C-alpha angles and dihedrals in degrees: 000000000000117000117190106209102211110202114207108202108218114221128156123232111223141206124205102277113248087243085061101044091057090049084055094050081052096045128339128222092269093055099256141094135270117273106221121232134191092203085199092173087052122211106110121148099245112206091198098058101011091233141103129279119247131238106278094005112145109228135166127236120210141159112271123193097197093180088051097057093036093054087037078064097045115024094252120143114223099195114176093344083068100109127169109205137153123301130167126229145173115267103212101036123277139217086257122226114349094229151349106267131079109310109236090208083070094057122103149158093272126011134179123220120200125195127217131188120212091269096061093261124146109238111175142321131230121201108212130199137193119233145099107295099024127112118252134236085262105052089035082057091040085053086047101047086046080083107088082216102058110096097164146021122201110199108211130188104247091218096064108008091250127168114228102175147328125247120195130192118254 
């Protein structure tokens, strides 16, 4: 008798922590202020929650460097990978993500993946796209985190190069 061991790699998606989010309404990672924003059509990816803005919410947008803080928590060194790009949060605080899967808020047509090692090194990309017969966000993660070397995976919106969220490996 054959028996497939299927191996499922644990990692952990995470949202901007709410102490973060307060250092980025003081002054965000590229050294300004928020720019305030009543989002009154609603739908914005929101980094805090994970979820979407609604109609007439008021929300800030800042400059956020998610390999910097990430390699100011572990000791990496982001080099040349380190951005600092756009990313919408609440204003007033938030109950952060609903729950610890994958946050269907962050899904999307086409998606990138990128792949980091525990240095702060790039190590691949991977383009995602949703469709039968495609594999989704979460088998495309389980296949990255299969590498021993791969310690997180940023999950970015093909159209502007925007970062939705972070996952790390447990």
């Amino acid at each position: 008798m054959n028996h497939t061991e299927t191996t499922r790699t644990r990692h952990r998606v995470r949202a901007i922590a709410p102490d973060v989010v307060s250092e980025l309404l003081e002054r965000d990672d590229a050294g300004g202020g928020p720019r305030m924003v009543l989002d009154e059509e609603g739908g914005s990816p929101m980094r805090c929650c994970l979820g979407r803005s609604l109609p007439g919410e008021r929300i800030a947008l800042v400059s956020y460097a998610p390999l910097r803080r990430w390699a100011a928590e572990t000791g990496a060194d982001p080099g040349p990978y380190d951005e600092v790009g756009p990313v919408f949060v609440h204003v007033g605080g938030c109950a952060g993500p609903a729950g610890s899967g994958f946050p269907d808020a962050m899904r999307g047509d086409r998606r990138v993946l990128r792949a980091y090692a525990a240095d702060g090194r790039i190590l691949r990309g991977r383009y995602v796209e949703a469709g039968d017969g495609r594999p989704s966000i979460e088998e495309e993660l389980d296949d990255l985190y299969r590498d021993p070397e791969v310690a997180a995976v940023h999950l970015r919106a093909v159209e502007f190069g925007c970062f939705l969220l972070e996952t790390r490996r447990d």
